[in-house]
């Protein structure tokens, strides 16, 4: 980016984030000047301090990675299950789909929180049960998004492909999947949002690691700055997840750019992702997953480590 | 004629609801045959018995009223704030949108459970913090859809109305609201569904009444029939809320063409 471009974009960025910065400043000032009780509303810098302190002393990185991995693995499972299922029901067996749709809508309404014991029966009480809860939550938006996408595929396109002697597999890869994928992606985004909501709630009630667990344990120990610090991390992680999905969405479906929900302005450049960028993103993803799985393992190991600092142990027992 | 129509409706109902009936039958059979572990899976008959006992002793009514009123207040507050705000953002005041828009888009990505402790600190452990939580999850779909609805109003209609000397208020009533009604309704439906979905975890974390509390209490005390009964009640309420908004949309937005799917 040239200096000129930066100079041009700066006022735009300033306008965009002016109110956010003002809000953060108000938060800081109200703590410092004693407008708000610091016991209950630590200032912004206190919160940042708490974040740094947790990073150094209480494995904040591990908790972030644990939460991130849970959401991602749950989502991958939901996509792996939901997309083929929706393809089968939407295009291969449409009559069956009409018969079972009501049942599936009922399933989608079952709050996984309620039937957690059932998940424990099938998946044990460890990490798998938690991830399957998240997979369940994101499965339904992905499934119904895909179904809507499959049904919305222009039948003329499919027939044209057929008349050009494309087989079932080729027409699926070349015609149906690209035509349905914006709708699939919408489902994925709703799924991520829902499962991230549920993840934090699940970690607050029944986990021994993760950002939601920090909120819960800090609440129990009355460490108010840590509550805010963990909350800040959750917010940043949520925004990060949303942004990275948006990046992929805009790159993959560059002909259908996402718009800002309020102003209607186009978000992202609407440029296709190059091969190098795609490879880098895949490598980064694999690396994050590897680190995440290692951190989940480490979180379990730390639980049984008698030399571990008491703060981490007290509220997991 | 009417007979035919009734028959058609019944056939439709059979085809669409048949899978649910079949599922419940299989479930019951699996439980009766001992295929499902009784300690984890309650059979439909047991669930209905438990439900009946809760209806009789009034506890179902008590918890439902608490949960529904929390969802209702949060939802109504969200609508009251989000609809006017969305209309303003969607094009009424350009400079307002330019300043507020990015912040609201950002705030819309906040996780309500990250804010839960903050709500607890600010509003105490009573009803207000739960209503605030519902408010927070319900406000965004309504706000974004209202803004989207206003933005997609056909400018030709607006110009036409202006050229015929229509004032701002009448323009709002006659052009803007009818044009954006279907977006508004989809926002309301999404908000109501999300509000009810999120109410349950919210009640699990800090409540002493309500359907979410009923379920967490059943979990802690290992009362499996109670757990499934609570789940069933929540599913039924979810379906009813969805149906209510669908009917309302049909009644209000009479000019919208049926979606071909």
Coordinates of C-alpha atoms in Angstrom, one line a residue:
Chain A
X1 CA 0.0 0.0 0.0
X2 CA 1.4 3.3 -1.0
X3 CA 1.6 6.4 1.3
X4 CA -1.1 8.0 -0.8
X5 CA -3.5 5.2 -0.3
X6 CA -2.9 5.2 3.5
X7 CA -3.6 9.0 3.5
X8 CA -6.8 8.5 1.6
X9 CA -8.0 5.6 3.8
X10 CA -7.1 7.1 7.1
X11 CA -10.0 9.5 7.5
X12 CA -12.3 6.7 6.4
X13 CA -10.9 4.4 9.2
X14 CA -11.1 7.3 11.7
X15 CA -14.8 7.8 10.9
X16 CA -15.5 4.2 11.1
X17 CA -13.9 3.7 14.5
X18 CA -14.4 7.1 16.0
X19 CA -17.3 6.1 18.1
X20 CA -15.7 2.9 19.2
X21 CA -12.5 4.8 20.3
X22 CA -14.7 7.4 22.1
X23 CA -16.5 4.6 23.9
X24 CA -13.2 3.0 25.0
X25 CA -12.0 6.4 26.1
X26 CA -15.2 6.9 28.1
X27 CA -14.7 3.5 29.7
X28 CA -11.1 4.4 30.7
X29 CA -12.0 7.9 32.0
X30 CA -15.0 6.8 34.0
X31 CA -12.8 4.3 35.8
X32 CA -10.0 6.8 36.4
X33 CA -12.1 9.7 37.6
X34 CA -14.2 7.5 39.8
X35 CA -17.5 8.0 38.0
X36 CA -18.0 4.3 38.2
X37 CA -17.1 2.0 41.0
X38 CA -13.7 0.5 40.0
X39 CA -14.6 -2.6 42.1
X40 CA -17.3 -3.4 39.5
X41 CA -16.1 -1.6 36.5
X42 CA -12.4 -1.7 36.1
X43 CA -11.0 0.7 33.6
X44 CA -9.9 -0.3 30.1
X45 CA -6.2 -0.3 31.1
X46 CA -7.0 -2.5 34.1
X47 CA -8.7 -4.9 31.9
X48 CA -5.8 -5.0 29.5
X49 CA -3.5 -5.5 32.4
X50 CA -5.6 -8.4 33.5
X51 CA -5.3 -9.9 30.0
X52 CA -1.5 -9.6 30.0
X53 CA -1.3 -11.0 33.5
X54 CA -3.5 -14.0 32.5
X55 CA -1.3 -14.5 29.4
X56 CA 1.8 -14.7 31.5
X57 CA 0.6 -16.5 34.6
X58 CA -2.6 -18.5 33.9
X59 CA -2.2 -20.0 30.4
X60 CA -4.6 -17.5 28.6
X61 CA -3.2 -18.7 25.2
X62 CA -4.1 -22.2 26.0
X63 CA -7.7 -21.3 26.9
X64 CA -8.1 -19.2 23.7
X65 CA -6.8 -22.1 21.6
X66 CA -9.1 -24.6 23.4
X67 CA -12.2 -22.4 22.7
X68 CA -11.1 -21.8 19.1
X69 CA -10.5 -25.5 18.4
X70 CA -13.8 -26.6 19.9
X71 CA -15.7 -24.2 17.7
X72 CA -13.8 -25.1 14.6
X73 CA -13.9 -28.9 15.0
X74 CA -17.6 -28.7 15.7
X75 CA -18.2 -26.6 12.6
X76 CA -16.1 -29.0 10.4
X77 CA -18.1 -31.9 11.7
X78 CA -21.4 -30.0 11.0
X79 CA -20.3 -29.2 7.4
X80 CA -19.1 -32.8 6.8
X81 CA -22.4 -34.1 7.9
X82 CA -24.8 -31.4 6.9
X83 CA -23.8 -30.7 3.3
X84 CA -23.9 -34.3 2.0
X85 CA -27.1 -34.9 3.9
X86 CA -28.7 -31.8 2.4
X87 CA -27.5 -32.8 -1.1
X88 CA -29.1 -36.3 -0.7
X89 CA -32.4 -34.9 0.6
X90 CA -32.5 -31.9 -1.6
X91 CA -31.7 -33.3 -5.0
X92 CA -31.5 -37.1 -4.8
X93 CA -34.5 -37.9 -2.7
X94 CA -36.7 -34.8 -2.8
X95 CA -39.9 -36.7 -1.9
X96 CA -38.2 -38.1 1.2
X97 CA -37.1 -34.6 2.1
X98 CA -40.7 -33.4 2.0
X99 CA -41.7 -36.2 4.4
X100 CA -38.9 -35.7 7.0
X101 CA -38.5 -32.0 6.9
X102 CA -41.0 -31.4 9.7
X103 CA -39.1 -33.9 11.9
X104 CA -35.8 -32.2 11.1
X105 CA -37.3 -28.8 12.0
X106 CA -38.2 -30.2 15.3
X107 CA -34.7 -31.5 15.8
X108 CA -33.3 -28.1 15.0
X109 CA -35.3 -26.7 17.9
X110 CA -34.0 -29.1 20.4
X111 CA -31.6 -27.1 22.5
X112 CA -28.5 -29.3 22.9
X113 CA -28.1 -27.9 26.4
X114 CA -31.2 -29.8 27.4
X115 CA -30.3 -33.2 26.2
X116 CA -26.7 -33.1 27.2
X117 CA -27.0 -36.5 29.0
X118 CA -27.9 -38.1 25.7
X119 CA -24.7 -36.7 24.2
X120 CA -22.8 -38.1 27.2
X121 CA -24.3 -41.6 26.4
X122 CA -23.0 -41.4 22.8
X123 CA -19.8 -39.5 23.1
X124 CA -18.6 -39.9 26.7
X125 CA -18.1 -37.0 29.1
X126 CA -14.9 -35.6 27.6
X127 CA -14.1 -33.3 24.8
X128 CA -16.1 -35.2 22.2
X129 CA -19.3 -34.5 24.0
X130 CA -18.7 -30.8 24.1
X131 CA -17.7 -30.7 20.4
X132 CA -20.7 -32.8 19.4
X133 CA -23.0 -30.3 21.2
X134 CA -21.4 -27.5 19.1
X135 CA -21.7 -29.7 16.0
X136 CA -25.4 -30.2 16.7
X137 CA -26.0 -26.4 17.1
X138 CA -24.2 -25.5 13.8
X139 CA -25.5 -28.6 11.9
X140 CA -29.0 -27.2 11.4
X141 CA -28.2 -23.8 10.0
X142 CA -25.7 -25.5 7.7
X143 CA -28.1 -28.2 6.7
X144 CA -31.1 -25.9 6.0
X145 CA -28.8 -23.3 4.3
X146 CA -27.5 -26.1 2.0
X147 CA -31.0 -27.4 1.4
X148 CA -32.3 -24.0 0.4
X149 CA -29.2 -23.6 -1.9
X150 CA -29.7 -27.0 -3.5
X151 CA -33.4 -26.3 -4.1
X152 CA -32.6 -22.9 -5.5
X153 CA -30.2 -24.2 -8.2
X154 CA -31.6 -23.3 -11.6
X155 CA -32.8 -26.6 -13.1
X156 CA -31.8 -25.4 -16.6
X157 CA -28.2 -25.2 -15.5
X158 CA -28.3 -28.9 -14.4
X159 CA -30.1 -30.0 -17.5
X160 CA -27.6 -28.1 -19.7
X161 CA -24.8 -29.8 -17.9
X162 CA -26.6 -33.2 -18.4
X163 CA -27.1 -32.5 -22.1
X164 CA -23.4 -31.9 -22.4
X165 CA -23.0 -35.4 -21.0
X166 CA -21.8 -34.4 -17.6
X167 CA -22.1 -37.3 -15.1
X168 CA -23.7 -36.9 -11.7
X169 CA -20.3 -36.2 -10.0
X170 CA -19.2 -33.6 -12.5
X171 CA -22.5 -31.8 -12.4
X172 CA -22.4 -31.8 -8.7
X173 CA -18.9 -30.3 -8.5
X174 CA -19.2 -28.0 -11.5
X175 CA -22.8 -26.8 -11.3
X176 CA -24.7 -27.6 -8.2
X177 CA -22.0 -26.9 -5.6
X178 CA -21.0 -23.5 -7.0
X179 CA -24.6 -22.4 -7.5
X180 CA -25.6 -23.4 -4.0
X181 CA -22.4 -22.3 -2.1
X182 CA -23.4 -18.8 -1.2
X183 CA -26.4 -20.2 0.5
X184 CA -24.3 -22.9 2.2
X185 CA -21.9 -20.2 3.3
X186 CA -24.7 -18.2 4.9
X187 CA -25.7 -21.3 6.8
X188 CA -22.1 -21.8 7.9
X189 CA -21.9 -18.2 9.2
X190 CA -25.1 -18.5 11.2
X191 CA -23.8 -21.8 12.5
X192 CA -20.5 -20.3 13.7
X193 CA -22.3 -17.5 15.4
X194 CA -24.8 -19.8 17.2
X195 CA -22.1 -22.3 18.2
X196 CA -19.8 -19.6 19.5
X197 CA -22.7 -18.3 21.7
X198 CA -23.4 -21.8 22.9
X199 CA -19.7 -22.6 23.4
X200 CA -19.1 -19.8 25.9
X201 CA -22.3 -20.8 27.8
X202 CA -21.2 -24.4 27.8
X203 CA -17.8 -23.6 29.1
X204 CA -19.3 -21.5 31.8
X205 CA -21.4 -24.3 33.1
X206 CA -19.4 -27.5 32.5
X207 CA -15.8 -27.3 31.4
X208 CA -12.3 -27.1 32.9
X209 CA -10.7 -25.0 30.3
X210 CA -11.6 -22.3 27.7
X211 CA -12.5 -18.7 27.8
X212 CA -16.0 -19.3 29.2
X213 CA -14.4 -21.2 32.0
X214 CA -12.2 -18.2 32.8
X215 CA -15.2 -16.0 33.1
X216 CA -16.9 -18.5 35.3
X217 CA -13.9 -19.1 37.6
X218 CA -13.0 -15.5 37.8
X219 CA -16.6 -14.7 38.7
X220 CA -16.5 -17.3 41.5
X221 CA -13.2 -15.9 42.8
X222 CA -14.5 -12.3 42.5
X223 CA -11.6 -11.3 40.2
X224 CA -13.5 -8.6 38.4
X225 CA -10.7 -7.4 36.0
X226 CA -10.2 -11.0 34.9
X227 CA -13.9 -11.3 34.0
X228 CA -13.7 -8.2 31.8
X229 CA -10.4 -9.4 30.4
X230 CA -11.8 -12.8 29.4
X231 CA -14.9 -11.0 28.1
X232 CA -12.6 -8.8 25.9
X233 CA -10.9 -11.9 24.6
X234 CA -14.2 -13.6 23.8
X235 CA -15.3 -10.5 21.9
X236 CA -12.1 -10.3 20.0
X237 CA -12.2 -14.0 19.1
X238 CA -15.8 -13.7 17.9
X239 CA -14.9 -10.7 15.7
X240 CA -11.9 -12.6 14.4
X241 CA -14.0 -15.7 13.5
X242 CA -16.5 -13.5 11.8
X243 CA -13.9 -11.6 9.9
X244 CA -12.0 -14.6 8.7
X245 CA -15.2 -16.2 7.4
X246 CA -16.0 -13.0 5.6
X247 CA -12.6 -13.0 4.0
X248 CA -13.1 -16.5 2.7
X249 CA -16.6 -15.8 1.6
X250 CA -15.6 -12.7 -0.4
X251 CA -12.7 -14.6 -1.9
X252 CA -14.6 -17.7 -2.9
X253 CA -17.8 -15.9 -4.1
X254 CA -16.2 -12.8 -5.4
X255 CA -19.2 -12.3 -7.8
X256 CA -21.5 -11.9 -4.9
X257 CA -19.8 -9.5 -2.4
X258 CA -21.1 -9.3 1.1
X259 CA -22.6 -6.0 2.1
X260 CA -22.5 -4.2 5.4
X261 CA -25.7 -4.9 7.3
X262 CA -26.4 -1.3 8.0
X263 CA -24.9 1.0 5.3
X264 CA -25.2 -1.5 2.5
X265 CA -21.6 -0.7 1.4
X266 CA -19.7 -3.6 -0.1
X267 CA -17.4 -5.3 2.4
X268 CA -14.1 -6.6 1.2
X269 CA -12.6 -6.2 -2.2
X270 CA -14.6 -8.9 -4.0
X271 CA -11.4 -10.2 -5.4
X272 CA -10.8 -14.0 -5.9
X273 CA -8.3 -15.5 -3.5
X274 CA -5.1 -16.4 -5.3
X275 CA -3.5 -19.8 -5.1
X276 CA -0.7 -18.7 -2.9
X277 CA -3.1 -17.0 -0.5
X278 CA -5.4 -20.1 -0.4
X279 CA -2.4 -22.3 0.3
X280 CA -1.2 -20.0 3.1
X281 CA -4.7 -19.9 4.6
X282 CA -4.9 -23.7 4.5
X283 CA -1.4 -24.0 6.1
X284 CA -2.3 -21.5 8.8
X285 CA -5.6 -23.4 9.5
X286 CA -3.8 -26.7 9.8
X287 CA -1.2 -25.1 12.1
X288 CA -3.9 -23.6 14.3
X289 CA -5.7 -26.9 14.5
X290 CA -2.5 -28.7 15.5
X291 CA -1.7 -26.2 18.2
X292 CA -5.3 -26.2 19.4
X293 CA -5.4 -30.0 19.8
X294 CA -2.1 -29.9 21.6
X295 CA -3.4 -27.2 23.9
X296 CA -6.5 -29.2 24.6
X297 CA -4.3 -32.1 25.6
X298 CA -2.2 -29.8 27.7
X299 CA -5.2 -28.4 29.5
X300 CA -6.1 -32.0 30.5
X301 CA -2.6 -32.7 31.6
X302 CA -2.5 -29.5 33.7
X303 CA -5.6 -30.5 35.6
X304 CA -3.7 -33.5 37.0
X305 CA -0.5 -31.7 37.6
X306 CA 0.1 -31.1 41.4
X307 CA 2.8 -28.5 40.7
X308 CA 0.3 -26.3 38.9
X309 CA -0.5 -22.9 40.3
X310 CA -3.5 -23.0 42.7
X311 CA -5.7 -20.5 40.8
X312 CA -5.9 -22.9 37.9
X313 CA -6.6 -25.9 40.2
X314 CA -9.1 -24.6 42.7
X315 CA -12.0 -24.1 40.4
X316 CA -11.6 -27.1 38.4
X317 CA -12.0 -29.5 41.3
Chain B
X1 CA -66.0 -29.5 -2.0
X2 CA -65.3 -28.8 1.6
X3 CA -64.9 -32.5 2.2
X4 CA -62.2 -32.7 -0.5
X5 CA -60.4 -29.8 1.0
X6 CA -60.5 -31.3 4.4
X7 CA -59.2 -34.6 3.0
X8 CA -56.4 -32.8 1.2
X9 CA -55.5 -30.9 4.3
X10 CA -55.4 -34.2 6.3
X11 CA -53.3 -35.9 3.7
X12 CA -50.9 -33.0 3.8
X13 CA -50.8 -33.2 7.6
X14 CA -50.2 -36.9 7.4
X15 CA -47.3 -36.5 5.0
X16 CA -45.7 -33.7 6.8
X17 CA -46.2 -34.9 10.4
X18 CA -45.9 -38.6 9.6
X19 CA -42.2 -38.6 10.2
X20 CA -42.6 -37.2 13.7
X21 CA -45.2 -39.8 14.6
X22 CA -42.9 -42.5 13.2
X23 CA -40.0 -41.2 15.1
X24 CA -41.9 -41.2 18.4
X25 CA -43.2 -44.7 17.8
X26 CA -39.7 -46.0 17.1
X27 CA -38.4 -44.3 20.2
X28 CA -41.1 -45.9 22.3
X29 CA -40.4 -49.3 20.8
X30 CA -36.7 -48.9 21.4
X31 CA -37.4 -48.1 25.0
X32 CA -39.9 -50.9 25.5
X33 CA -37.6 -53.4 24.0
X34 CA -34.8 -52.3 26.2
X35 CA -32.5 -51.2 23.4
X36 CA -32.1 -47.7 24.9
X37 CA -30.5 -47.4 28.4
X38 CA -33.3 -46.4 30.7
X39 CA -30.9 -44.3 32.9
X40 CA -30.3 -41.9 30.0
X41 CA -33.3 -42.1 27.7
X42 CA -36.9 -41.6 28.9
X43 CA -39.6 -43.2 26.8
X44 CA -42.3 -41.0 25.3
X45 CA -45.0 -42.6 27.6
X46 CA -43.0 -41.6 30.7
X47 CA -42.4 -38.1 29.3
X48 CA -46.2 -37.6 28.7
X49 CA -46.9 -38.9 32.2
X50 CA -44.4 -36.5 33.7
X51 CA -45.8 -33.7 31.6
X52 CA -49.3 -34.5 32.8
X53 CA -48.2 -34.4 36.4
X54 CA -46.5 -31.1 35.9
X55 CA -49.6 -29.7 34.3
X56 CA -51.7 -30.9 37.2
X57 CA -49.6 -29.5 40.0
X58 CA -49.3 -26.1 38.2
X59 CA -45.5 -26.1 38.0
X60 CA -45.4 -26.2 34.2
X61 CA -47.6 -23.1 34.1
X62 CA -45.5 -21.3 36.7
X63 CA -42.1 -21.9 35.0
X64 CA -43.5 -21.3 31.5
X65 CA -45.0 -18.0 32.5
X66 CA -41.6 -16.9 34.0
X67 CA -39.6 -17.9 30.9
X68 CA -42.1 -16.5 28.4
X69 CA -42.4 -13.2 30.2
X70 CA -38.6 -12.8 30.3
X71 CA -38.4 -13.6 26.6
X72 CA -41.4 -11.3 25.9
X73 CA -40.0 -8.3 27.7
X74 CA -36.6 -8.6 26.2
X75 CA -38.0 -9.0 22.8
X76 CA -40.5 -6.1 23.1
X77 CA -37.8 -3.8 24.4
X78 CA -35.5 -4.8 21.5
X79 CA -38.1 -4.2 18.9
X80 CA -39.0 -0.8 20.5
X81 CA -35.4 0.3 20.2
X82 CA -34.3 -1.5 17.0
X83 CA -37.1 -0.6 14.6
X84 CA -36.9 3.2 14.9
X85 CA -33.1 2.9 15.1
X86 CA -33.0 0.7 12.0
X87 CA -35.2 3.0 10.1
X88 CA -33.0 6.0 11.0
X89 CA -29.9 4.1 10.0
X90 CA -31.4 2.8 6.8
X91 CA -31.5 6.1 5.2
X92 CA -33.4 8.7 7.2
X93 CA -30.3 10.5 8.5
X94 CA -27.2 9.9 6.4
X95 CA -24.7 11.4 8.8
X96 CA -26.1 9.5 11.7
X97 CA -25.7 6.3 9.8
X98 CA -22.1 7.2 8.9
X99 CA -21.1 7.6 12.5
X100 CA -23.3 5.0 14.3
X101 CA -23.3 2.3 11.6
X102 CA -19.7 0.9 12.1
X103 CA -20.0 0.8 15.9
X104 CA -23.4 -1.0 15.7
X105 CA -22.0 -3.5 13.2
X106 CA -19.2 -4.1 15.6
X107 CA -21.4 -4.4 18.6
X108 CA -23.6 -6.8 16.8
X109 CA -20.8 -9.4 16.9
X110 CA -20.5 -9.3 20.7
X111 CA -21.1 -12.5 22.4
X112 CA -23.9 -12.1 24.9
X113 CA -22.3 -14.6 27.3
X114 CA -19.2 -12.5 27.4
X115 CA -21.4 -9.7 28.6
X116 CA -23.3 -11.9 31.0
X117 CA -21.1 -11.1 34.0
X118 CA -21.1 -7.4 33.1
X119 CA -24.9 -7.5 33.0
X120 CA -24.8 -9.2 36.4
X121 CA -22.6 -6.5 37.8
X122 CA -24.7 -3.7 36.3
X123 CA -28.2 -5.0 36.7
X124 CA -27.9 -7.4 39.7
X125 CA -28.9 -11.0 39.8
X126 CA -32.7 -10.3 39.3
X127 CA -34.9 -10.3 36.3
X128 CA -33.3 -7.3 34.8
X129 CA -30.0 -9.0 33.8
X130 CA -31.9 -11.9 32.1
X131 CA -34.1 -9.5 30.2
X132 CA -31.0 -7.5 29.2
X133 CA -29.5 -10.6 27.8
X134 CA -32.5 -11.4 25.7
X135 CA -32.7 -7.8 24.7
X136 CA -29.1 -8.0 23.5
X137 CA -29.5 -11.1 21.3
X138 CA -32.9 -9.9 19.9
X139 CA -32.0 -6.4 19.0
X140 CA -29.5 -7.2 16.2
X141 CA -31.6 -9.2 13.7
X142 CA -34.4 -6.6 14.0
X143 CA -32.0 -3.7 13.6
X144 CA -30.1 -5.0 10.6
X145 CA -33.3 -6.2 8.8
X146 CA -35.1 -2.9 9.4
X147 CA -32.1 -1.0 8.0
X148 CA -31.9 -3.4 5.1
X149 CA -35.7 -3.1 4.5
X150 CA -35.5 0.7 4.3
X151 CA -32.5 0.6 2.1
X152 CA -34.2 -1.6 -0.4
X153 CA -37.3 0.6 -0.8
X154 CA -37.7 1.3 -4.4
X155 CA -36.5 5.0 -4.9
X156 CA -38.9 5.4 -7.7
X157 CA -41.8 4.9 -5.3
X158 CA -40.4 7.5 -2.9
X159 CA -39.9 10.0 -5.7
X160 CA -43.3 9.4 -7.1
X161 CA -44.9 9.9 -3.7
X162 CA -42.8 13.1 -3.1
X163 CA -43.8 14.4 -6.5
X164 CA -47.5 14.0 -5.5
X165 CA -46.8 16.1 -2.5
X166 CA -46.7 13.4 0.2
X167 CA -45.3 14.5 3.6
X168 CA -42.6 12.7 5.5
X169 CA -44.9 11.0 8.0
X170 CA -47.3 9.8 5.4
X171 CA -44.3 8.7 3.3
X172 CA -43.2 6.6 6.2
X173 CA -46.6 5.0 6.7
X174 CA -47.6 4.5 3.0
X175 CA -44.3 3.7 1.3
X176 CA -41.4 2.9 3.6
X177 CA -43.1 0.6 6.2
X178 CA -45.1 -1.5 3.6
X179 CA -42.1 -1.9 1.4
X180 CA -39.8 -3.0 4.2
X181 CA -42.4 -5.1 6.0
X182 CA -41.3 -8.5 4.8
X183 CA -37.7 -7.8 5.9
X184 CA -39.0 -6.5 9.2
X185 CA -40.9 -9.7 9.7
X186 CA -38.0 -11.9 8.9
X187 CA -36.0 -9.9 11.4
X188 CA -38.7 -10.3 14.0
X189 CA -39.0 -14.0 13.5
X190 CA -35.2 -14.6 13.7
X191 CA -35.1 -12.4 16.8
X192 CA -37.9 -14.2 18.5
X193 CA -36.3 -17.6 17.8
X194 CA -32.9 -16.5 18.9
X195 CA -34.3 -14.9 22.0
X196 CA -36.0 -18.1 23.1
X197 CA -33.0 -20.2 22.2
X198 CA -30.7 -18.1 24.3
X199 CA -33.1 -17.8 27.2
X200 CA -32.5 -21.4 28.2
X201 CA -28.7 -21.1 28.8
X202 CA -29.3 -17.7 30.4
X203 CA -31.7 -19.2 32.8
X204 CA -29.4 -22.1 33.4
X205 CA -26.7 -19.8 34.6
X206 CA -28.4 -17.7 37.1
X207 CA -32.0 -18.2 37.8
X208 CA -34.2 -20.0 40.3
X209 CA -37.3 -20.3 38.2
X210 CA -38.1 -20.8 34.5
X211 CA -37.8 -23.6 32.0
X212 CA -34.0 -23.3 31.8
X213 CA -33.8 -23.7 35.5
X214 CA -36.1 -26.6 35.4
X215 CA -33.8 -28.4 33.0
X216 CA -30.5 -27.6 34.8
X217 CA -32.2 -28.7 38.1
X218 CA -33.2 -32.0 36.4
X219 CA -29.7 -32.5 35.1
X220 CA -28.1 -31.8 38.5
X221 CA -30.5 -34.1 40.3
X222 CA -30.4 -36.7 37.5
X223 CA -34.1 -36.7 36.9
X224 CA -34.1 -37.9 33.3
X225 CA -37.9 -37.8 32.7
X226 CA -38.1 -34.3 34.0
X227 CA -35.2 -33.3 31.7
X228 CA -36.9 -34.7 28.6
X229 CA -40.2 -33.2 29.6
X230 CA -38.6 -29.7 29.9
X231 CA -37.0 -30.2 26.5
X232 CA -40.3 -31.2 24.9
X233 CA -42.0 -28.1 26.4
X234 CA -39.3 -25.8 25.0
X235 CA -39.5 -27.4 21.6
X236 CA -43.3 -26.9 21.5
X237 CA -42.9 -23.3 22.6
X238 CA -40.3 -22.8 19.9
X239 CA -42.6 -24.2 17.2
X240 CA -45.5 -22.1 18.5
X241 CA -43.5 -18.9 18.4
X242 CA -42.3 -19.6 14.9
X243 CA -45.9 -20.4 13.8
X244 CA -47.2 -17.2 15.5
X245 CA -44.8 -15.0 13.5
X246 CA -45.6 -16.9 10.2
X247 CA -49.3 -16.3 10.7
X248 CA -48.8 -12.7 11.7
X249 CA -46.7 -12.1 8.6
X250 CA -49.4 -13.7 6.4
X251 CA -52.1 -11.5 8.0
X252 CA -50.1 -8.3 7.9
X253 CA -48.1 -8.6 4.7
X254 CA -51.0 -9.7 2.4
X255 CA -49.4 -8.3 -0.7
X256 CA -46.2 -10.4 -0.6
X257 CA -46.1 -13.2 -3.1
X258 CA -45.7 -16.7 -1.8
X259 CA -42.1 -17.9 -2.0
X260 CA -41.6 -20.5 -4.7
X261 CA -39.2 -23.1 -3.2

